[in-house]
mmCIF file with all atom_site columns, C-alpha atoms in Angstrom:
data_model
loop_
_atom_site.group_PDB
_atom_site.id
_atom_site.type_symbol
_atom_site.label_atom_id
_atom_site.label_alt_id
_atom_site.label_comp_id
_atom_site.label_asym_id
_atom_site.label_entity_id
_atom_site.label_seq_id
_atom_site.pdbx_PDB_ins_code
_atom_site.Cartn_x
_atom_site.Cartn_y
_atom_site.Cartn_z
_atom_site.occupancy
_atom_site.B_iso_or_equiv
_atom_site.pdbx_formal_charge
_atom_site.auth_seq_id
_atom_site.auth_comp_id
_atom_site.auth_asym_id
_atom_site.auth_atom_id
_atom_site.pdbx_PDB_model_num
ATOM 1   C CA . MET A 1 1   ? 0.000   0.000  0.000  1.00 0.00 ? 1   MET A CA 1
ATOM 2   C CA . THR A 1 2   ? 1.214   3.503  -0.830 1.00 0.00 ? 2   THR A CA 1
ATOM 3   C CA . VAL A 1 3   ? 0.401   7.044  0.250  1.00 0.00 ? 3   VAL A CA 1
ATOM 4   C CA . SER A 1 4   ? 0.598   10.207 -1.833 1.00 0.00 ? 4   SER A CA 1
ATOM 5   C CA . VAL A 1 5   ? 2.590   12.821 0.117  1.00 0.00 ? 5   VAL A CA 1
ATOM 6   C CA . LYS A 1 6   ? 5.003   15.718 -0.364 1.00 0.00 ? 6   LYS A CA 1
ATOM 7   C CA . VAL A 1 7   ? 8.648   15.168 0.520  1.00 0.00 ? 7   VAL A CA 1
ATOM 8   C CA . PHE A 1 8   ? 12.011  16.891 0.227  1.00 0.00 ? 8   PHE A CA 1
ATOM 9   C CA . ASP A 1 9   ? 14.411  16.227 -2.613 1.00 0.00 ? 9   ASP A CA 1
ATOM 10  C CA . ARG A 1 10  ? 18.200  16.120 -2.349 1.00 0.00 ? 10  ARG A CA 1
ATOM 11  C CA . GLN A 1 11  ? 18.355  19.894 -2.904 1.00 0.00 ? 11  GLN A CA 1
ATOM 12  C CA . GLY A 1 12  ? 16.115  20.514 0.117  1.00 0.00 ? 12  GLY A CA 1
ATOM 13  C CA . HIS A 1 13  ? 13.015  21.508 -1.889 1.00 0.00 ? 13  HIS A CA 1
ATOM 14  C CA . LEU A 1 14  ? 9.526   20.273 -1.079 1.00 0.00 ? 14  LEU A CA 1
ATOM 15  C CA . VAL A 1 15  ? 8.266   18.258 -4.050 1.00 0.00 ? 15  VAL A CA 1
ATOM 16  C CA . GLY A 1 16  ? 5.330   16.073 -4.948 1.00 0.00 ? 16  GLY A CA 1
ATOM 17  C CA . PRO A 1 17  ? 2.973   14.648 -4.280 1.00 0.00 ? 17  PRO A CA 1
ATOM 18  C CA . VAL A 1 18  ? 4.794   11.364 -4.763 1.00 0.00 ? 18  VAL A CA 1
ATOM 19  C CA . ASP A 1 19  ? 3.576   7.863  -4.005 1.00 0.00 ? 19  ASP A CA 1
ATOM 20  C CA . LEU A 1 20  ? 5.584   6.224  -1.218 1.00 0.00 ? 20  LEU A CA 1
ATOM 21  C CA . PRO A 1 21  ? 5.083   2.962  0.626  1.00 0.00 ? 21  PRO A CA 1
ATOM 22  C CA . ARG A 1 22  ? 3.283   3.207  3.958  1.00 0.00 ? 22  ARG A CA 1
ATOM 23  C CA . VAL A 1 23  ? 5.508   2.579  6.961  1.00 0.00 ? 23  VAL A CA 1
ATOM 24  C CA . GLU A 1 24  ? 4.088   -0.332 8.929  1.00 0.00 ? 24  GLU A CA 1
ATOM 25  C CA . LYS A 1 25  ? 5.948   -2.003 11.787 1.00 0.00 ? 25  LYS A CA 1
ATOM 26  C CA . SER A 1 26  ? 5.107   -4.310 14.627 1.00 0.00 ? 26  SER A CA 1
ATOM 27  C CA . GLU A 1 27  ? 4.782   -3.003 18.170 1.00 0.00 ? 27  GLU A CA 1
ATOM 28  C CA . THR A 1 28  ? 8.130   -4.655 18.955 1.00 0.00 ? 28  THR A CA 1
ATOM 29  C CA . GLU A 1 29  ? 9.804   -2.874 16.031 1.00 0.00 ? 29  GLU A CA 1
ATOM 30  C CA . TRP A 1 30  ? 8.355   0.511  17.073 1.00 0.00 ? 30  TRP A CA 1
ATOM 31  C CA . ARG A 1 31  ? 9.479   -0.046 20.674 1.00 0.00 ? 31  ARG A CA 1
ATOM 32  C CA . GLY A 1 32  ? 12.970  -0.833 19.413 1.00 0.00 ? 32  GLY A CA 1
ATOM 33  C CA . GLN A 1 33  ? 13.105  2.376  17.367 1.00 0.00 ? 33  GLN A CA 1
ATOM 34  C CA . LEU A 1 34  ? 11.471  4.863  19.747 1.00 0.00 ? 34  LEU A CA 1
ATOM 35  C CA . THR A 1 35  ? 12.118  5.923  23.328 1.00 0.00 ? 35  THR A CA 1
ATOM 36  C CA . PRO A 1 36  ? 9.449   4.820  25.829 1.00 0.00 ? 36  PRO A CA 1
ATOM 37  C CA . GLU A 1 37  ? 8.034   8.382  25.847 1.00 0.00 ? 37  GLU A CA 1
ATOM 38  C CA . GLN A 1 38  ? 7.939   8.579  22.049 1.00 0.00 ? 38  GLN A CA 1
ATOM 39  C CA . PHE A 1 39  ? 6.235   5.182  21.833 1.00 0.00 ? 39  PHE A CA 1
ATOM 40  C CA . GLN A 1 40  ? 3.622   6.102  24.454 1.00 0.00 ? 40  GLN A CA 1
ATOM 41  C CA . ILE A 1 41  ? 2.653   9.247  22.560 1.00 0.00 ? 41  ILE A CA 1
ATOM 42  C CA . ALA A 1 42  ? 3.237   8.478  18.871 1.00 0.00 ? 42  ALA A CA 1
ATOM 43  C CA . ARG A 1 43  ? 2.114   4.838  18.840 1.00 0.00 ? 43  ARG A CA 1
ATOM 44  C CA . ALA A 1 44  ? -0.230  4.588  21.871 1.00 0.00 ? 44  ALA A CA 1
ATOM 45  C CA . GLN A 1 45  ? -2.032  7.944  21.399 1.00 0.00 ? 45  GLN A CA 1
ATOM 46  C CA . GLY A 1 46  ? -0.691  9.440  24.614 1.00 0.00 ? 46  GLY A CA 1
ATOM 47  C CA . THR A 1 47  ? -0.184  13.110 25.427 1.00 0.00 ? 47  THR A CA 1
ATOM 48  C CA . GLU A 1 48  ? 2.794   14.813 26.991 1.00 0.00 ? 48  GLU A CA 1
ATOM 49  C CA . ARG A 1 49  ? 2.229   17.212 29.874 1.00 0.00 ? 49  ARG A CA 1
ATOM 50  C CA . PRO A 1 50  ? 1.776   20.854 28.822 1.00 0.00 ? 50  PRO A CA 1
ATOM 51  C CA . PHE A 1 51  ? 4.806   23.162 28.893 1.00 0.00 ? 51  PHE A CA 1
ATOM 52  C CA . CYS A 1 52  ? 7.217   20.184 29.117 1.00 0.00 ? 52  CYS A CA 1
ATOM 53  C CA . GLY A 1 53  ? 7.894   19.389 25.459 1.00 0.00 ? 53  GLY A CA 1
ATOM 54  C CA . THR A 1 54  ? 11.399  19.942 24.126 1.00 0.00 ? 54  THR A CA 1
ATOM 55  C CA . LEU A 1 55  ? 10.147  21.684 20.972 1.00 0.00 ? 55  LEU A CA 1
ATOM 56  C CA . LEU A 1 56  ? 7.663   24.073 22.573 1.00 0.00 ? 56  LEU A CA 1
ATOM 57  C CA . ASP A 1 57  ? 10.084  27.014 22.674 1.00 0.00 ? 57  ASP A CA 1
ATOM 58  C CA . ASN A 1 58  ? 12.111  26.079 19.586 1.00 0.00 ? 58  ASN A CA 1
ATOM 59  C CA . LYS A 1 59  ? 12.576  29.218 17.459 1.00 0.00 ? 59  LYS A CA 1
ATOM 60  C CA . ARG A 1 60  ? 14.955  27.789 14.834 1.00 0.00 ? 60  ARG A CA 1
ATOM 61  C CA . HIS A 1 61  ? 14.093  27.722 11.130 1.00 0.00 ? 61  HIS A CA 1
ATOM 62  C CA . GLY A 1 62  ? 13.398  24.340 9.611  1.00 0.00 ? 62  GLY A CA 1
ATOM 63  C CA . VAL A 1 63  ? 10.894  21.530 9.472  1.00 0.00 ? 63  VAL A CA 1
ATOM 64  C CA . TYR A 1 64  ? 9.206   19.350 12.062 1.00 0.00 ? 64  TYR A CA 1
ATOM 65  C CA . ALA A 1 65  ? 9.070   15.747 10.818 1.00 0.00 ? 65  ALA A CA 1
ATOM 66  C CA . CYS A 1 66  ? 7.446   12.578 12.143 1.00 0.00 ? 66  CYS A CA 1
ATOM 67  C CA . VAL A 1 67  ? 9.581   10.906 14.811 1.00 0.00 ? 67  VAL A CA 1
ATOM 68  C CA . CYS A 1 68  ? 8.521   7.507  13.490 1.00 0.00 ? 68  CYS A CA 1
ATOM 69  C CA . CYS A 1 69  ? 9.094   7.810  9.718  1.00 0.00 ? 69  CYS A CA 1
ATOM 70  C CA . ARG A 1 70  ? 10.613  11.300 9.203  1.00 0.00 ? 70  ARG A CA 1
ATOM 71  C CA . LEU A 1 71  ? 7.828   12.479 6.875  1.00 0.00 ? 71  LEU A CA 1
ATOM 72  C CA . PRO A 1 72  ? 7.883   16.306 6.868  1.00 0.00 ? 72  PRO A CA 1
ATOM 73  C CA . LEU A 1 73  ? 4.820   17.568 8.724  1.00 0.00 ? 73  LEU A CA 1
ATOM 74  C CA . PHE A 1 74  ? 5.110   21.237 9.733  1.00 0.00 ? 74  PHE A CA 1
ATOM 75  C CA . ALA A 1 75  ? 7.318   24.178 8.725  1.00 0.00 ? 75  ALA A CA 1
ATOM 76  C CA . SER A 1 76  ? 8.710   26.511 11.370 1.00 0.00 ? 76  SER A CA 1
ATOM 77  C CA . THR A 1 77  ? 7.096   29.393 9.463  1.00 0.00 ? 77  THR A CA 1
ATOM 78  C CA . ALA A 1 78  ? 3.654   28.004 10.439 1.00 0.00 ? 78  ALA A CA 1
ATOM 79  C CA . LYS A 1 79  ? 4.509   27.707 14.160 1.00 0.00 ? 79  LYS A CA 1
ATOM 80  C CA . PHE A 1 80  ? 2.948   30.116 16.615 1.00 0.00 ? 80  PHE A CA 1
ATOM 81  C CA . SER A 1 81  ? 2.711   30.558 20.365 1.00 0.00 ? 81  SER A CA 1
ATOM 82  C CA . SER A 1 82  ? -0.770  29.391 21.349 1.00 0.00 ? 82  SER A CA 1
ATOM 83  C CA . GLY A 1 83  ? -0.213  29.564 25.108 1.00 0.00 ? 83  GLY A CA 1
ATOM 84  C CA . THR A 1 84  ? -1.562  26.010 25.433 1.00 0.00 ? 84  THR A CA 1
ATOM 85  C CA . GLY A 1 85  ? 1.730   24.364 26.380 1.00 0.00 ? 85  GLY A CA 1
ATOM 86  C CA . TRP A 1 86  ? 2.233   22.358 23.179 1.00 0.00 ? 86  TRP A CA 1
ATOM 87  C CA . PRO A 1 87  ? 3.899   23.288 19.889 1.00 0.00 ? 87  PRO A CA 1
ATOM 88  C CA . SER A 1 88  ? 1.179   24.751 17.675 1.00 0.00 ? 88  SER A CA 1
ATOM 89  C CA . PHE A 1 89  ? 1.010   25.268 13.916 1.00 0.00 ? 89  PHE A CA 1
ATOM 90  C CA . PHE A 1 90  ? -1.633  27.011 11.807 1.00 0.00 ? 90  PHE A CA 1
ATOM 91  C CA . GLN A 1 91  ? -1.169  24.575 8.900  1.00 0.00 ? 91  GLN A CA 1
ATOM 92  C CA . PRO A 1 92  ? 0.762   21.455 7.914  1.00 0.00 ? 92  PRO A CA 1
ATOM 93  C CA . ILE A 1 93  ? 3.637   21.618 5.417  1.00 0.00 ? 93  ILE A CA 1
ATOM 94  C CA . ALA A 1 94  ? 1.303   19.803 2.994  1.00 0.00 ? 94  ALA A CA 1
ATOM 95  C CA . ASP A 1 95  ? -2.305  18.834 3.607  1.00 0.00 ? 95  ASP A CA 1
ATOM 96  C CA . GLU A 1 96  ? -1.703  15.324 2.304  1.00 0.00 ? 96  GLU A CA 1
ATOM 97  C CA . ASN A 1 97  ? 1.035   14.683 4.916  1.00 0.00 ? 97  ASN A CA 1
ATOM 98  C CA . VAL A 1 98  ? -1.312  14.972 7.906  1.00 0.00 ? 98  VAL A CA 1
ATOM 99  C CA . ALA A 1 99  ? -4.338  12.698 8.249  1.00 0.00 ? 99  ALA A CA 1
ATOM 100 C CA . THR A 1 100 ? -7.298  13.247 10.580 1.00 0.00 ? 100 THR A CA 1
ATOM 101 C CA . ARG A 1 101 ? -9.857  11.090 12.335 1.00 0.00 ? 101 ARG A CA 1
ATOM 102 C CA . ALA A 1 102 ? -12.522 11.583 14.977 1.00 0.00 ? 102 ALA A CA 1
ATOM 103 C CA . ASP A 1 103 ? -11.339 11.061 18.563 1.00 0.00 ? 103 ASP A CA 1
ATOM 104 C CA . ARG A 1 104 ? -14.128 10.391 21.056 1.00 0.00 ? 104 ARG A CA 1
ATOM 105 C CA . SER A 1 105 ? -11.885 9.594  24.032 1.00 0.00 ? 105 SER A CA 1
ATOM 106 C CA . HIS A 1 106 ? -12.022 11.350 27.405 1.00 0.00 ? 106 HIS A CA 1
ATOM 107 C CA . GLY A 1 107 ? -15.732 12.157 27.081 1.00 0.00 ? 107 GLY A CA 1
ATOM 108 C CA . MET A 1 108 ? -15.300 14.678 24.249 1.00 0.00 ? 108 MET A CA 1
ATOM 109 C CA . VAL A 1 109 ? -15.171 14.792 20.472 1.00 0.00 ? 109 VAL A CA 1
ATOM 110 C CA . ARG A 1 110 ? -11.936 16.074 18.947 1.00 0.00 ? 110 ARG A CA 1
ATOM 111 C CA . ILE A 1 111 ? -10.131 15.726 15.635 1.00 0.00 ? 111 ILE A CA 1
ATOM 112 C CA . GLU A 1 112 ? -6.953  13.672 16.012 1.00 0.00 ? 112 GLU A CA 1
ATOM 113 C CA . ILE A 1 113 ? -4.046  14.405 13.661 1.00 0.00 ? 113 ILE A CA 1
ATOM 114 C CA . LEU A 1 114 ? -1.745  11.631 12.479 1.00 0.00 ? 114 LEU A CA 1
ATOM 115 C CA . CYS A 1 115 ? 1.216   11.172 10.187 1.00 0.00 ? 115 CYS A CA 1
ATOM 116 C CA . ALA A 1 116 ? -0.256  10.143 6.825  1.00 0.00 ? 116 ALA A CA 1
ATOM 117 C CA . ARG A 1 117 ? 2.594   7.715  6.141  1.00 0.00 ? 117 ARG A CA 1
ATOM 118 C CA . CYS A 1 118 ? 2.785   5.708  9.393  1.00 0.00 ? 118 CYS A CA 1
ATOM 119 C CA . ASP A 1 119 ? -0.330  6.715  11.405 1.00 0.00 ? 119 ASP A CA 1
ATOM 120 C CA . GLY A 1 120 ? 1.852   8.129  14.180 1.00 0.00 ? 120 GLY A CA 1
ATOM 121 C CA . HIS A 1 121 ? -0.263  10.111 16.651 1.00 0.00 ? 121 HIS A CA 1
ATOM 122 C CA . LEU A 1 122 ? 0.655   13.809 16.538 1.00 0.00 ? 122 LEU A CA 1
ATOM 123 C CA . GLY A 1 123 ? -2.024  15.514 18.616 1.00 0.00 ? 123 GLY A CA 1
ATOM 124 C CA . HIS A 1 124 ? -5.266  17.288 17.706 1.00 0.00 ? 124 HIS A CA 1
ATOM 125 C CA . VAL A 1 125 ? -6.459  20.133 15.487 1.00 0.00 ? 125 VAL A CA 1
ATOM 126 C CA . PHE A 1 126 ? -8.798  22.843 16.781 1.00 0.00 ? 126 PHE A CA 1
ATOM 127 C CA . PRO A 1 127 ? -10.659 25.687 15.010 1.00 0.00 ? 127 PRO A CA 1
ATOM 128 C CA . ASP A 1 128 ? -9.188  28.439 17.220 1.00 0.00 ? 128 ASP A CA 1
ATOM 129 C CA . GLY A 1 129 ? -5.902  29.232 15.476 1.00 0.00 ? 129 GLY A CA 1
ATOM 130 C CA . PRO A 1 130 ? -4.687  32.434 13.852 1.00 0.00 ? 130 PRO A CA 1
ATOM 131 C CA . PRO A 1 131 ? -5.172  33.599 10.265 1.00 0.00 ? 131 PRO A CA 1
ATOM 132 C CA . PRO A 1 132 ? -4.859  32.631 7.540  1.00 0.00 ? 132 PRO A CA 1
ATOM 133 C CA . THR A 1 133 ? -6.319  29.181 8.360  1.00 0.00 ? 133 THR A CA 1
ATOM 134 C CA . GLY A 1 134 ? -7.960  29.646 11.761 1.00 0.00 ? 134 GLY A CA 1
ATOM 135 C CA . GLN A 1 135 ? -6.573  26.231 12.716 1.00 0.00 ? 135 GLN A CA 1
ATOM 136 C CA . ARG A 1 136 ? -4.409  25.190 15.662 1.00 0.00 ? 136 ARG A CA 1
ATOM 137 C CA . HIS A 1 137 ? -2.572  21.932 15.129 1.00 0.00 ? 137 HIS A CA 1
ATOM 138 C CA . CYS A 1 138 ? -1.631  21.148 18.731 1.00 0.00 ? 138 CYS A CA 1
ATOM 139 C CA . VAL A 1 139 ? 1.273   18.680 18.527 1.00 0.00 ? 139 VAL A CA 1
ATOM 140 C CA . ASN A 1 140 ? 3.272   16.666 21.043 1.00 0.00 ? 140 ASN A CA 1
ATOM 141 C CA . SER A 1 141 ? 7.033   17.336 20.919 1.00 0.00 ? 141 SER A CA 1
ATOM 142 C CA . GLU A 1 142 ? 7.651   13.600 21.399 1.00 0.00 ? 142 GLU A CA 1
ATOM 143 C CA . SER A 1 143 ? 5.896   12.939 18.064 1.00 0.00 ? 143 SER A CA 1
ATOM 144 C CA . LEU A 1 144 ? 8.304   15.197 16.184 1.00 0.00 ? 144 LEU A CA 1
ATOM 145 C CA . VAL A 1 145 ? 11.926  15.542 15.211 1.00 0.00 ? 145 VAL A CA 1
ATOM 146 C CA . PHE A 1 146 ? 13.219  18.986 14.205 1.00 0.00 ? 146 PHE A CA 1
ATOM 147 C CA . VAL A 1 147 ? 15.419  19.358 11.119 1.00 0.00 ? 147 VAL A CA 1
ATOM 148 C CA . ASP A 1 148 ? 17.265  22.666 10.595 1.00 0.00 ? 148 ASP A CA 1
ATOM 149 C CA . VAL A 1 149 ? 16.637  24.431 7.290  1.00 0.00 ? 149 VAL A CA 1
ATOM 150 C CA . ASP A 1 150 ? 20.199  23.742 6.094  1.00 0.00 ? 150 ASP A CA 1
ATOM 151 C CA . GLN A 1 151 ? 19.697  19.993 6.713  1.00 0.00 ? 151 GLN A CA 1
ATOM 152 C CA . LEU A 1 152 ? 16.436  19.487 4.799  1.00 0.00 ? 152 LEU A CA 1
ATOM 153 C CA . ALA A 1 153 ? 18.168  17.321 2.187  1.00 0.00 ? 153 ALA A CA 1
ATOM 154 C CA . THR A 1 154 ? 18.603  14.698 4.954  1.00 0.00 ? 154 THR A CA 1
ATOM 155 C CA . LEU A 1 155 ? 14.825  14.158 4.696  1.00 0.00 ? 155 LEU A CA 1
ATOM 156 C CA . ALA A 1 156 ? 15.138  13.435 0.958  1.00 0.00 ? 156 ALA A CA 1
ATOM 157 C CA . GLU A 1 157 ? 12.884  10.699 -0.382 1.00 0.00 ? 157 GLU A CA 1
ATOM 158 C CA . VAL A 1 158 ? 13.325  11.430 -4.105 1.00 0.00 ? 158 VAL A CA 1
#
């Protein structure tokens, strides 16, 4: 099975959409790749405590990619301070890179956001963000890896 997503090329440019194989691993394989905290959040739909994430106050220029499969998810230019305690973005780097599904846990209805390539849990999206989209993608730091703008070619898939 494949997914159609946007990725970086060897020159560090976002290209696509391109069809790539889905990343599917067993629980044992994910546990071997991720830290216990990353596994609990990205694979078991957990949530880190507010104001504790390592990427909350990151002000560097670059891209936030999936900790599980390194698919580019959010650009630093879309990051904003929401005051909620989690890294927040007003839009994904490409709509096709972030999937959504209804989350009815904890007695409420929310929209969960996931990596489109590996179904890694990222967080939730809310309709209370800034212009131009009005969206707030509220993301766990443990679900992300930050790549500096001068290292984007390391995310190359094509």
